[in-house]
mmCIF file of C-alpha atoms and ligand atoms in Angstrom:
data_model
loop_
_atom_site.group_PDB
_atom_site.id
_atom_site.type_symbol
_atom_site.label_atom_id
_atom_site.label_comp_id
_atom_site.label_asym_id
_atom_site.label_seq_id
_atom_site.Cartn_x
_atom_site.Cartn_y
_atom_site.Cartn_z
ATOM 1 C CA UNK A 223 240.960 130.442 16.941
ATOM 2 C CA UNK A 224 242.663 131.093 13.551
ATOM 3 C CA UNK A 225 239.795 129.034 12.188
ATOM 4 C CA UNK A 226 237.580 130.686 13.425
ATOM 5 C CA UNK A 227 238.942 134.320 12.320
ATOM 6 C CA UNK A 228 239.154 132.675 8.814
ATOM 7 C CA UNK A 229 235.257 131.813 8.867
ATOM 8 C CA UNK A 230 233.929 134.893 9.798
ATOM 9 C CA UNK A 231 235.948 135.994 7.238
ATOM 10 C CA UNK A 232 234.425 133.797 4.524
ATOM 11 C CA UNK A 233 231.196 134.242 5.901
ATOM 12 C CA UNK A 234 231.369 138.200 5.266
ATOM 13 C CA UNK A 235 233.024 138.126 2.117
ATOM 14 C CA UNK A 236 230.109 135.568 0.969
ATOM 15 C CA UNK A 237 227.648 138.378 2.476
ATOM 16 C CA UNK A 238 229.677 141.248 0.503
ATOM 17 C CA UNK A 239 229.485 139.034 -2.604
ATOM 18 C CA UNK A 240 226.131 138.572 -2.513
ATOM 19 C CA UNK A 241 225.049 141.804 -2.071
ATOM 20 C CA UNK A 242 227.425 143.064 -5.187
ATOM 21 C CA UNK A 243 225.976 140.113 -7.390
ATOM 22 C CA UNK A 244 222.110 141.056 -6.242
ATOM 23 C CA UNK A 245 222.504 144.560 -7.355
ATOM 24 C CA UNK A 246 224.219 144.019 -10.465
ATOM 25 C CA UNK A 247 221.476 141.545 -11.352
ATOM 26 C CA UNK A 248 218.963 143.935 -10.310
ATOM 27 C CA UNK A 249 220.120 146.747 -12.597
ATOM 28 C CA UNK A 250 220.683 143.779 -15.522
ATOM 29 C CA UNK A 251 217.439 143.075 -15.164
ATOM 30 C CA UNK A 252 215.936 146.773 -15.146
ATOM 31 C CA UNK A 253 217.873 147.913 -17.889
ATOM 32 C CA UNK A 254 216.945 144.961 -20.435
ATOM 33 C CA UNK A 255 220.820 145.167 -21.845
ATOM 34 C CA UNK A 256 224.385 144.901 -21.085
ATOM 35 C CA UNK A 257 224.890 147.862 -23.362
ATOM 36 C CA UNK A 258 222.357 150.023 -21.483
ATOM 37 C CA UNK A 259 224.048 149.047 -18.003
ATOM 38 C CA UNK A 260 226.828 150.538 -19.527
ATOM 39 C CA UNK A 261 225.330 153.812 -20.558
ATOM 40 C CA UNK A 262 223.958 154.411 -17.382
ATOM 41 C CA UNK A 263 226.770 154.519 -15.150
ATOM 42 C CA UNK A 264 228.630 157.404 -16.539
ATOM 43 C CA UNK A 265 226.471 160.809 -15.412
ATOM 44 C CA UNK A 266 228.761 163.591 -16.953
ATOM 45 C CA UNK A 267 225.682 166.660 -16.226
ATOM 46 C CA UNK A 268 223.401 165.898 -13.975
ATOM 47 C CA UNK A 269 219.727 167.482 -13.922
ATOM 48 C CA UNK A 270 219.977 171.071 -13.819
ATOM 49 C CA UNK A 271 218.650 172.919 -10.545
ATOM 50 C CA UNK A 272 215.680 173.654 -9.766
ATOM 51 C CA UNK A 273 214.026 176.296 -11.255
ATOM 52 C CA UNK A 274 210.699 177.312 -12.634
ATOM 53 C CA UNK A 275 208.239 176.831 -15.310
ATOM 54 C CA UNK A 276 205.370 178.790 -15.643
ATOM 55 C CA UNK A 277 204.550 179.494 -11.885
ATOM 56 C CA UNK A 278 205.829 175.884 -10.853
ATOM 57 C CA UNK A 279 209.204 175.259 -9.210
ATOM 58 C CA UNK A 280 211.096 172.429 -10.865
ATOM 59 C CA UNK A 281 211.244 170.110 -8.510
ATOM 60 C CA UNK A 282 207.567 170.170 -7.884
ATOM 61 C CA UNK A 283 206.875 169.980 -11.645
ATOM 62 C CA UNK A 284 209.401 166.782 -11.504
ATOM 63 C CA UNK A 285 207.948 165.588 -8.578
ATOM 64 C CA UNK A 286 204.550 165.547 -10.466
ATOM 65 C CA UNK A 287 205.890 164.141 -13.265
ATOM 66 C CA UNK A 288 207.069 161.183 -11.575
ATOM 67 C CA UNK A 289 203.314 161.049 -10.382
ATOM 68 C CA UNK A 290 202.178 161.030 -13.660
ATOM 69 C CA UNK A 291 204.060 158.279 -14.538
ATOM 70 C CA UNK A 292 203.047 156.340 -12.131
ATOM 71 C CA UNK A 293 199.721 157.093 -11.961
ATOM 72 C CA UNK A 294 199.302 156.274 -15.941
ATOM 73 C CA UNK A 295 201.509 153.010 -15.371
ATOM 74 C CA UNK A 296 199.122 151.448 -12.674
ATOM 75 C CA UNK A 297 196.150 152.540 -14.957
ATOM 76 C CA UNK A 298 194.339 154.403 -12.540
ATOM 77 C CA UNK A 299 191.121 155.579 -12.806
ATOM 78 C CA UNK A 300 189.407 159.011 -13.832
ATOM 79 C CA UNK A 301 188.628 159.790 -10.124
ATOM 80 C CA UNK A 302 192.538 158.901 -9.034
ATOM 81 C CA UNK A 303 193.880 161.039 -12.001
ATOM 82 C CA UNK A 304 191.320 163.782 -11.070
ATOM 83 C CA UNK A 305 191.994 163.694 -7.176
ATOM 84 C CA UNK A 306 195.806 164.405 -8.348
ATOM 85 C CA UNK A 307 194.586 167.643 -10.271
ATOM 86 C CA UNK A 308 194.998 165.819 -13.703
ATOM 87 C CA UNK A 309 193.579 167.418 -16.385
ATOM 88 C CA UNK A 310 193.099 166.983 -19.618
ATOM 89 C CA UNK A 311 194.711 170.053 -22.270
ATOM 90 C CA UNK A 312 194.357 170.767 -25.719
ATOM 91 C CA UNK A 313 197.699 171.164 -27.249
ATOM 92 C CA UNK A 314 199.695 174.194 -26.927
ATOM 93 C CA UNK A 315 202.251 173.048 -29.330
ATOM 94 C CA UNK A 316 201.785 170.668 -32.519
ATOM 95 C CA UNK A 317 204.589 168.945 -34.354
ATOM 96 C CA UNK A 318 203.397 168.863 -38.094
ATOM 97 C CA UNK A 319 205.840 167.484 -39.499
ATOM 98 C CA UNK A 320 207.687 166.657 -42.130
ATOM 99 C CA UNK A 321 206.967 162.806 -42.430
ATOM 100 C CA UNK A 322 210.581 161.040 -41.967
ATOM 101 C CA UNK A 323 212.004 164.488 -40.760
ATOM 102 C CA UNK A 324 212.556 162.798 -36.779
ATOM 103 C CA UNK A 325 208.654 163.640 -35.585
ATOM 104 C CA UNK A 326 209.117 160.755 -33.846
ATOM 105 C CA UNK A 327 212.756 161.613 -31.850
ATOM 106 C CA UNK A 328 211.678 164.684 -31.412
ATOM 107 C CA UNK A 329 208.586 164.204 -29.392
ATOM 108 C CA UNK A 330 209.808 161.844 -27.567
ATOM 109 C CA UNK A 331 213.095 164.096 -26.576
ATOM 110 C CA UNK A 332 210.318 166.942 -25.853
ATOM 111 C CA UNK A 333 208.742 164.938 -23.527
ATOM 112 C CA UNK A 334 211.828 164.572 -21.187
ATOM 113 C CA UNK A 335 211.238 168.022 -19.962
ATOM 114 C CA UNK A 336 209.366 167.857 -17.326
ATOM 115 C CA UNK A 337 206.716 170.913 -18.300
ATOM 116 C CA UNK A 338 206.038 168.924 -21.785
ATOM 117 C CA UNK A 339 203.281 166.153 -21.987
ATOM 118 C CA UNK A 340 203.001 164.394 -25.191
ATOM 119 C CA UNK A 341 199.980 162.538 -26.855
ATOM 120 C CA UNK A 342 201.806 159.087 -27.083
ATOM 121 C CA UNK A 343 200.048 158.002 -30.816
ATOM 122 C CA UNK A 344 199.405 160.076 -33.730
ATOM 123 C CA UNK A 345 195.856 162.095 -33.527
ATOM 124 C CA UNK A 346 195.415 162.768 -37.164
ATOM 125 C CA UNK A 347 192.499 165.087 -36.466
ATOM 126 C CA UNK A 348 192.666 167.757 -38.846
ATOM 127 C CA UNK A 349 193.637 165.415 -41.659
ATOM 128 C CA UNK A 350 190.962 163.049 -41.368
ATOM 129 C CA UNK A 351 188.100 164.230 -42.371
ATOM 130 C CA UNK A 352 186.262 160.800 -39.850
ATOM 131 C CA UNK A 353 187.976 162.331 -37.168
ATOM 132 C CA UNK A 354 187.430 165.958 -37.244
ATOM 133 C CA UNK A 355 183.968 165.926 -37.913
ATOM 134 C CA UNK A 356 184.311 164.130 -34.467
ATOM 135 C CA UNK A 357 184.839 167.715 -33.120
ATOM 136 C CA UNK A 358 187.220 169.283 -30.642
ATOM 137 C CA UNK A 359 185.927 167.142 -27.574
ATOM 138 C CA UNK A 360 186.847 163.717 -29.129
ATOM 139 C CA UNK A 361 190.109 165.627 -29.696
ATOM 140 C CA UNK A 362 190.754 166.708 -26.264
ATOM 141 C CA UNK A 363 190.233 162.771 -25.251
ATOM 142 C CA UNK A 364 192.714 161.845 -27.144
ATOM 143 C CA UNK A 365 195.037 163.565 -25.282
ATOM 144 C CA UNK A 366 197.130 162.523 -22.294
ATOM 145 C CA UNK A 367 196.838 163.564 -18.519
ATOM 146 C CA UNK A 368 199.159 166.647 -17.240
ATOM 147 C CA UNK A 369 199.230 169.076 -14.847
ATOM 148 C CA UNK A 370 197.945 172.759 -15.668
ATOM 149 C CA UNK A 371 200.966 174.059 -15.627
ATOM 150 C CA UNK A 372 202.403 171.485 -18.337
ATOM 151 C CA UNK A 373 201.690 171.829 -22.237
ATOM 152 C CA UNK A 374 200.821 169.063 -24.272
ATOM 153 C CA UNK A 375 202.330 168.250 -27.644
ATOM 154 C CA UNK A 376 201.157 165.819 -29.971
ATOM 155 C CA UNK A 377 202.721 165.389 -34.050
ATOM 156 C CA UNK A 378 201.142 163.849 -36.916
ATOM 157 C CA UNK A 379 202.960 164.401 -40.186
ATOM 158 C CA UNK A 380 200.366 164.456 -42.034
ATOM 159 C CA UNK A 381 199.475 167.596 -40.881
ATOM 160 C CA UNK A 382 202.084 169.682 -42.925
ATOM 161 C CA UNK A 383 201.075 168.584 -46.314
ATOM 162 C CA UNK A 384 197.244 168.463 -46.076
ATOM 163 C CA UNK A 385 195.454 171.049 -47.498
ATOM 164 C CA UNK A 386 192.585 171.546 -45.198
ATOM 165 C CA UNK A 387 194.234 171.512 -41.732
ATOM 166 C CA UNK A 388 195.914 174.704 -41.631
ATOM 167 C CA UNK A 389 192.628 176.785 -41.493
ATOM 168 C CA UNK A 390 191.536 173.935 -38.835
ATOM 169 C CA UNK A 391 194.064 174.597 -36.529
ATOM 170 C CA UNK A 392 193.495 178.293 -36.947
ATOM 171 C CA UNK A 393 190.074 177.724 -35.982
ATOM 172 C CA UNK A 394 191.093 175.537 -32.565
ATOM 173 C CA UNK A 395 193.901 178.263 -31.458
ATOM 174 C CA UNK A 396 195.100 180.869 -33.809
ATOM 175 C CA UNK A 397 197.900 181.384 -31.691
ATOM 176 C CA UNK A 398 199.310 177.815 -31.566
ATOM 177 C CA UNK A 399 202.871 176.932 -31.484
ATOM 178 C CA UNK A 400 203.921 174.837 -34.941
ATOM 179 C CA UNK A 401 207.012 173.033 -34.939
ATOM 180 C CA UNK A 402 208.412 171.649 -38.263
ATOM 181 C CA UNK A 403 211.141 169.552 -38.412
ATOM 182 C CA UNK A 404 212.850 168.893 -41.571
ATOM 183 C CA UNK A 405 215.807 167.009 -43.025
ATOM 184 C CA UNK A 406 217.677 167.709 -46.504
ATOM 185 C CA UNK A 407 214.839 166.673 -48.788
ATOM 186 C CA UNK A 408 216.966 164.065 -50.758
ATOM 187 C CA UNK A 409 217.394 161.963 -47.572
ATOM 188 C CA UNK A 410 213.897 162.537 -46.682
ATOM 189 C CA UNK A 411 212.488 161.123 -49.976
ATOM 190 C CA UNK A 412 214.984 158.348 -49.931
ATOM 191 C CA UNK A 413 214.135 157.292 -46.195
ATOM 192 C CA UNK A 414 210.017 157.932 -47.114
ATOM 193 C CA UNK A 415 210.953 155.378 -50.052
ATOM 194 C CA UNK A 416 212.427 153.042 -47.424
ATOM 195 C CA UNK A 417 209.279 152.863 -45.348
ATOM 196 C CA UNK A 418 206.906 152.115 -48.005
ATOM 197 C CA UNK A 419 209.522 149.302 -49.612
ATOM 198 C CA UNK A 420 209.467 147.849 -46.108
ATOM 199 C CA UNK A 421 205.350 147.356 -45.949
ATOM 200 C CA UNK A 422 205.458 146.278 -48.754
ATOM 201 C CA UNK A 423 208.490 143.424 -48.276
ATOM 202 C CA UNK A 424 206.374 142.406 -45.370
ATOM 203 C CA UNK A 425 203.397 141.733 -47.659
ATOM 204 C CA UNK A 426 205.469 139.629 -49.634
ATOM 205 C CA UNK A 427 204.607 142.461 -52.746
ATOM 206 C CA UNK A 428 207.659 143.866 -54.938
ATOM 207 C CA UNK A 429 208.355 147.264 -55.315
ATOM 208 C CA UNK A 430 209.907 149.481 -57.417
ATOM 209 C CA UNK A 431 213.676 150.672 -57.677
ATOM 210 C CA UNK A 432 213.507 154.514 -55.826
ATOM 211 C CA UNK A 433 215.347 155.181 -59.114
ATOM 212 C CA UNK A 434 212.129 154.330 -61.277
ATOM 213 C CA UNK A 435 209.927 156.115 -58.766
ATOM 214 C CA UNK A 436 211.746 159.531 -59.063
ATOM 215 C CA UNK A 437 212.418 159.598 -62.611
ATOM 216 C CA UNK A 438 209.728 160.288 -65.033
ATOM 217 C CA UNK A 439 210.639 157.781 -67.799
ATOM 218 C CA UNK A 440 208.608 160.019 -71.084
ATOM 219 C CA UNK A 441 210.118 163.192 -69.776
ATOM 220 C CA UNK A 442 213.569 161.860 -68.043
ATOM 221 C CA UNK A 443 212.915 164.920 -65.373
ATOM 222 C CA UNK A 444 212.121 164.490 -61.848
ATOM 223 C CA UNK A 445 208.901 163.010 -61.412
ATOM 224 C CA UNK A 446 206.959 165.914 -59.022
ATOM 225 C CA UNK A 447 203.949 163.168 -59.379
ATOM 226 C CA UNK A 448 205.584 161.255 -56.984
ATOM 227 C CA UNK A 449 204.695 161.836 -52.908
ATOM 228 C CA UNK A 450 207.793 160.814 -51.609
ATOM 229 C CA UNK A 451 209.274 163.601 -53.994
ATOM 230 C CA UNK A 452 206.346 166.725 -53.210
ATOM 231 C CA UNK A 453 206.319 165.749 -49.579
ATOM 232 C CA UNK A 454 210.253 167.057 -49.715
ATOM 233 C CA UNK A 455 209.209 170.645 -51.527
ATOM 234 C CA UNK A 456 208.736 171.950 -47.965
ATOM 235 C CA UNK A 457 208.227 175.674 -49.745
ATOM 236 C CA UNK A 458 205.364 174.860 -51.749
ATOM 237 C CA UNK A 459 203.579 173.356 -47.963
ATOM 238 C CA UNK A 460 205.008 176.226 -45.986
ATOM 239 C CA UNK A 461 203.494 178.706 -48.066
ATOM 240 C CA UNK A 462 200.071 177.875 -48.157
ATOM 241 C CA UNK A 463 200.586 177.510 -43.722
ATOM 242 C CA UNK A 464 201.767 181.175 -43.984
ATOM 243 C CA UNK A 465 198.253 182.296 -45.072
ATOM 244 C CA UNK A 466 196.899 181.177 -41.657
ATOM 245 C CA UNK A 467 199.649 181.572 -39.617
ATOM 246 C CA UNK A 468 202.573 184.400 -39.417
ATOM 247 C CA UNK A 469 205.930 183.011 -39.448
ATOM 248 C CA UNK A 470 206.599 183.800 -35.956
ATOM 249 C CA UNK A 471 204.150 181.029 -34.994
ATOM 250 C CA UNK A 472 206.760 178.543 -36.795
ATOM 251 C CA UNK A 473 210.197 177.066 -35.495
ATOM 252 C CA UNK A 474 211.907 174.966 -37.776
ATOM 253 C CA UNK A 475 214.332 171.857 -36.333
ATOM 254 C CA UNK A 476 217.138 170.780 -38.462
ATOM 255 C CA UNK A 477 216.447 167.060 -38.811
ATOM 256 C CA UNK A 478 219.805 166.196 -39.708
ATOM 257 C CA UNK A 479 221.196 167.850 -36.536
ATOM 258 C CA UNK A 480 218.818 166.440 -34.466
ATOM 259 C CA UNK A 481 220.546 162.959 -35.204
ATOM 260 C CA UNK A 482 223.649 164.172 -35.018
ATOM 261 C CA UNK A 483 223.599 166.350 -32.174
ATOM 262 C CA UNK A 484 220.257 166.508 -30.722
ATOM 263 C CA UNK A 485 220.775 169.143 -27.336
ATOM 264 C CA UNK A 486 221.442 172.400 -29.131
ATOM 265 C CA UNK A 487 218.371 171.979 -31.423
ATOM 266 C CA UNK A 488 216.093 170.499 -28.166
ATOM 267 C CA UNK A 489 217.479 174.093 -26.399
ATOM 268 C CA UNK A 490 216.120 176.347 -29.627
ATOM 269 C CA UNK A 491 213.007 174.431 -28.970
ATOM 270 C CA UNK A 492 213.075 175.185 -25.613
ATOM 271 C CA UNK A 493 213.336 178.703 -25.545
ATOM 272 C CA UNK A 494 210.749 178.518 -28.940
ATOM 273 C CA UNK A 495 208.113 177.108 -26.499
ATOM 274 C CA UNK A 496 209.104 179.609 -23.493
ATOM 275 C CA UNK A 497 210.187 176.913 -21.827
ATOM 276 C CA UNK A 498 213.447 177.333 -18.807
ATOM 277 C CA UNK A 499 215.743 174.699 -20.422
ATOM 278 C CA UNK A 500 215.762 171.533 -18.839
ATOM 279 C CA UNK A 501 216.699 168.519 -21.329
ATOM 280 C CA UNK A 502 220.414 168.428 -20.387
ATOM 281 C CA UNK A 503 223.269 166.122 -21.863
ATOM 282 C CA UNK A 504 222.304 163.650 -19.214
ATOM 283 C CA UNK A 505 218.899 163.010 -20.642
ATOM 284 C CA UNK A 506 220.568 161.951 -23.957
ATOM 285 C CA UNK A 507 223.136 159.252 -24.517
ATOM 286 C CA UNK A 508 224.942 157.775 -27.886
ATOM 287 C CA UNK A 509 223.848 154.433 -28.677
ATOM 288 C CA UNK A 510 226.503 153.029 -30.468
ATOM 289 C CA UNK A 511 224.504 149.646 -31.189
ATOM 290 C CA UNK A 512 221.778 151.942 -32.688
ATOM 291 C CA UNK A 513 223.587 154.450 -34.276
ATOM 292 C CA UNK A 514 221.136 157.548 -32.707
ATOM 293 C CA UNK A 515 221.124 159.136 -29.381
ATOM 294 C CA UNK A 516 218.500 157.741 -26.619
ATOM 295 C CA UNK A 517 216.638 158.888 -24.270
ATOM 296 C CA UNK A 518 217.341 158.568 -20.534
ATOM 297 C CA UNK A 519 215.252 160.261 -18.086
ATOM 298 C CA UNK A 520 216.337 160.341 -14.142
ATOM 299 C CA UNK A 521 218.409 157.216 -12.858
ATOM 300 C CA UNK A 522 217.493 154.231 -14.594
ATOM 301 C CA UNK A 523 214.704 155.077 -16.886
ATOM 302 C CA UNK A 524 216.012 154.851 -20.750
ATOM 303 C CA UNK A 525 215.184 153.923 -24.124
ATOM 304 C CA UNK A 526 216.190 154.143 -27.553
ATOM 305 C CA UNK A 527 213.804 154.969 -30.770
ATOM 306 C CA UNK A 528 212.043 151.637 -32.432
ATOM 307 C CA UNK A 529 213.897 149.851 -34.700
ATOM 308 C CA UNK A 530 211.423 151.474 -37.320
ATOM 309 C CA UNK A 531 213.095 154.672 -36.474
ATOM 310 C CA UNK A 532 216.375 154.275 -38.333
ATOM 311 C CA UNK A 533 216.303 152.220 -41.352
ATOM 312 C CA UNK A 534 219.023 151.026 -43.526
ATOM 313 C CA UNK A 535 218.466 152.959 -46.551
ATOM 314 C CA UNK A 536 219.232 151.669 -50.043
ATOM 315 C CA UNK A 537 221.792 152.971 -52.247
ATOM 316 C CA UNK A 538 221.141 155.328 -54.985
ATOM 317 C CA UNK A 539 222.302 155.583 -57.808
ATOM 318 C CA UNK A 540 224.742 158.899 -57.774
ATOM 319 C CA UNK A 541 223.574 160.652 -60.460
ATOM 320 C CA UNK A 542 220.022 160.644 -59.835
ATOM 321 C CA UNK A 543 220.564 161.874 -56.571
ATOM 322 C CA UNK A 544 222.491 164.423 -57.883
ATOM 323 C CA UNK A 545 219.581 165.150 -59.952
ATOM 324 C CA UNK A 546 217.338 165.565 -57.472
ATOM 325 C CA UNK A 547 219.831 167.626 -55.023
ATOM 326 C CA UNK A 548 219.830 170.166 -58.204
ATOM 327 C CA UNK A 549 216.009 169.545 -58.463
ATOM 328 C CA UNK A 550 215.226 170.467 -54.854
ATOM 329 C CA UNK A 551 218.010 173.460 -54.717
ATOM 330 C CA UNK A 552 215.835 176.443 -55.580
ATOM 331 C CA UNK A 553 212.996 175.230 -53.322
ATOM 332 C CA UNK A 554 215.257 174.906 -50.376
ATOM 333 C CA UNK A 555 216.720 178.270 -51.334
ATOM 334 C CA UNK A 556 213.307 180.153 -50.815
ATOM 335 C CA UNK A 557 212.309 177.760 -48.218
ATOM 336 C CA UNK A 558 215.674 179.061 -46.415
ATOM 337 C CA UNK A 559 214.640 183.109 -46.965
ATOM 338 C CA UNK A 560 211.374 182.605 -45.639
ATOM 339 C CA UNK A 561 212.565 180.538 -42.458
ATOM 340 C CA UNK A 562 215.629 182.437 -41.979
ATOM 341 C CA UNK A 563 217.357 178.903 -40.970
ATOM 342 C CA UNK A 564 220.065 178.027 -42.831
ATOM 343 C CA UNK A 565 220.742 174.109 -43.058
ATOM 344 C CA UNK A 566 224.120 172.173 -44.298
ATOM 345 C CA UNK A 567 222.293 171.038 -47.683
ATOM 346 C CA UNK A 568 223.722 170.629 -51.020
HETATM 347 P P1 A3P B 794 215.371 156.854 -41.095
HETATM 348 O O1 A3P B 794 214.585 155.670 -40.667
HETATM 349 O O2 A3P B 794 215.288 157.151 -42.518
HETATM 350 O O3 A3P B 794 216.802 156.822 -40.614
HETATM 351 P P2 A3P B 794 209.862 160.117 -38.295
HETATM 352 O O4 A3P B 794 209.810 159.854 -36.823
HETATM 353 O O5 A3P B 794 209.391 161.483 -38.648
HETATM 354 O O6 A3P B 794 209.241 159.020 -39.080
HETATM 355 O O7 A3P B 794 211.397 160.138 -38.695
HETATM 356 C C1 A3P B 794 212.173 158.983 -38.705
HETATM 357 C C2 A3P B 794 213.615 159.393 -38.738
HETATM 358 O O8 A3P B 794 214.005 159.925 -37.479
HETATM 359 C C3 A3P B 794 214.555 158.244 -38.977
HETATM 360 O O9 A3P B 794 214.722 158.136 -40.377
HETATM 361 C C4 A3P B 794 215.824 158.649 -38.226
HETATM 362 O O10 A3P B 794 216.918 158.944 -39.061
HETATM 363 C C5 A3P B 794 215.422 159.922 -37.501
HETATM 364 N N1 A3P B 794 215.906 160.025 -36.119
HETATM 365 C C6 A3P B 794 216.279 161.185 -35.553
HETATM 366 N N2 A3P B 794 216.712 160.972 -34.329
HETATM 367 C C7 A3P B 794 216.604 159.645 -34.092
HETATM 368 C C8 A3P B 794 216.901 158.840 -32.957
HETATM 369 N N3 A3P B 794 217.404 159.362 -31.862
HETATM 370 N N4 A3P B 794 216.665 157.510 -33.058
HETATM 371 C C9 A3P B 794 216.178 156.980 -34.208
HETATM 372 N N5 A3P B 794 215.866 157.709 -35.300
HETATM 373 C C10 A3P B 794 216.078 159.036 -35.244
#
């Protein structure tokens, strides 16, 4: 009898076992990683209650979203996507930049919310002269599927220092949202610097020291020849947008926070895009093994930047950074009045 007892005690341990074993493999097997497995299980806020975007209650807009996914995972076809009411939208919002600022991060933390669609590659439509002259349609297939009720964001740096797109965006929708993100321009330059150095390592070509690219050897003064350098006088850019656009049309995103501590600049977004705030501490989660927040996006679903998104950057020599800090000062400064944002720079 005790025998007994004692095997039908094995036998449902085994069965309790099992199960606990299955479902850890499962989620081990979901989540890629053993560090991810870990991030997952703590869920401080959870999604926020429904509410409404637009005319659309949360839950169905989250409910459609989930759709979406789905949908554009099994690659389903025109007529599916249509049946669904999936449409095709020109972009209400556009993130122009800056090039290294966190386009990238950004979009991709945008596109948690579940009223935001974003156009997965860059476009480059305005700034390439092949492409625009492909006109507005060719545009519009670029884009992803959404809902009507969702907006559709798409970024290509580019954008923000090329002369001619301005006045083409004006000419698409004058009353676009622009959304500039921008980090202290030192950094920038230095982490611009790192991506070309990086090509060209994997071409096997050698590259300058950042130190010979900034300084101009005849004159010993910053060299304003160099892009890497320009690209970070985000005045001089700015101004020639504000002939096409009013400032109102702009929100700027601190860069540097946006590593740091991306929710409270995600929220200005939020409200910048009239958008019932969504993207909640749950949606983001510190990577320590990366170094940057990821993304996670209902239970289960998370990812971290590419591991071009977060270079080591090469040290620089102090003084010429110093140099540049002073060189960049008075450009920030008007680039400051103008914005009205004010930014932990040197
Ligand atoms: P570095 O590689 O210099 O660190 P962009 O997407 O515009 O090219 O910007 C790239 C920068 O985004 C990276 O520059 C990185 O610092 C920054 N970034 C901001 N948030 C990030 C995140 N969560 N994960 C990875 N990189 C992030």
């Amino acid at each position: 009898m005790l025998f007994l007892q004692q095997q039908w005690l094995r036998q449902r341990l085994f069965v309790l076992g099992s199960l606990v074993l299955g479902s850890l493999f499962f989620l081990v097997a979901r989540e890629g990683t053993l560090d991810r497995l870990q991030l997952i299980c703590p869920i401080k806020d959870k999604l926020s209650p429904a509410g409404s975007s637009g005319q659309i209650p949360l839950h169905t807009l989250q409910r459609k979203q989930a759709l979406h996914l789905k949908l554009h995972r099994r690659n389903s076809t025109r007529e599916q996507l249509r049946m669904h009411h999936l449409i095709k939208q020109l972009p209400r919002a556009i993130i122009i930049g800056v090039r290294k600022g966190g386009t990238r991060a950004l979009l991709e933390m945008l596109s948690l919310h579940p009223a935001v669609v974003k156009a997965s590659q860059e476009v480059h439509f305005f700034d390439n002269d092949e492409n625009y002259d492909r006109g507005v349609d060719w545009y519009l297939k670029k884009m992803p599927f959404s809902f009507p009720h969702q907006i559709t964001i798409e970024k290509s740096p580019a954008y923000f220092i090329t002369e001619e797109v301005p006045e083409r965006i004006f000419k698409m929708n004058s009353s676009i949202k622009l959304l500039l993100i921008v980090r202290e321009p030192t950094t920038r330059a230095v982490s611009d610097y790192t991506q070309v150095l990086e090509g060209k390592e994997r071409k096997n070509k050698t590259y300058n020291k950042f130190e010979e690219l900034v300084i101009d050897t005849k004159t010993c003064e910053v060299n304003t020849k160099y892009k890497a350098v320009r690209t970070s006088i985000y005045t001089k850019y700015l101004e020639h947008w504000l002939k096409f656009f009013p400032i109102e049309q702009f929100h700027i995103v601190d860069g540097d926070h946006l590593i740091t501590d991306p929710l409270p600049e995600l929220k200005l977004v939020e409200q910048f895009l009239n958008l019932p705030s969504r993207i909640s501490q749950y949606n983001l989660y510190f990577n320590a093994t990366r170094g940057f927040f990821c993304l996670r996006f209902k239970f289960m679903f998370s990812k971290c930047l590419a591991g071009s998104k977060g270079r080591i950057h090469p040290d620089v020599n102090l003084s010429i950074k110093e140099k540049l800090q002073r060189f960049f000062h008075p450009f920030n400064q008007k680039f400051i009045q103008i914005t009205g944002r004010t930014f932990n720079w040197p």
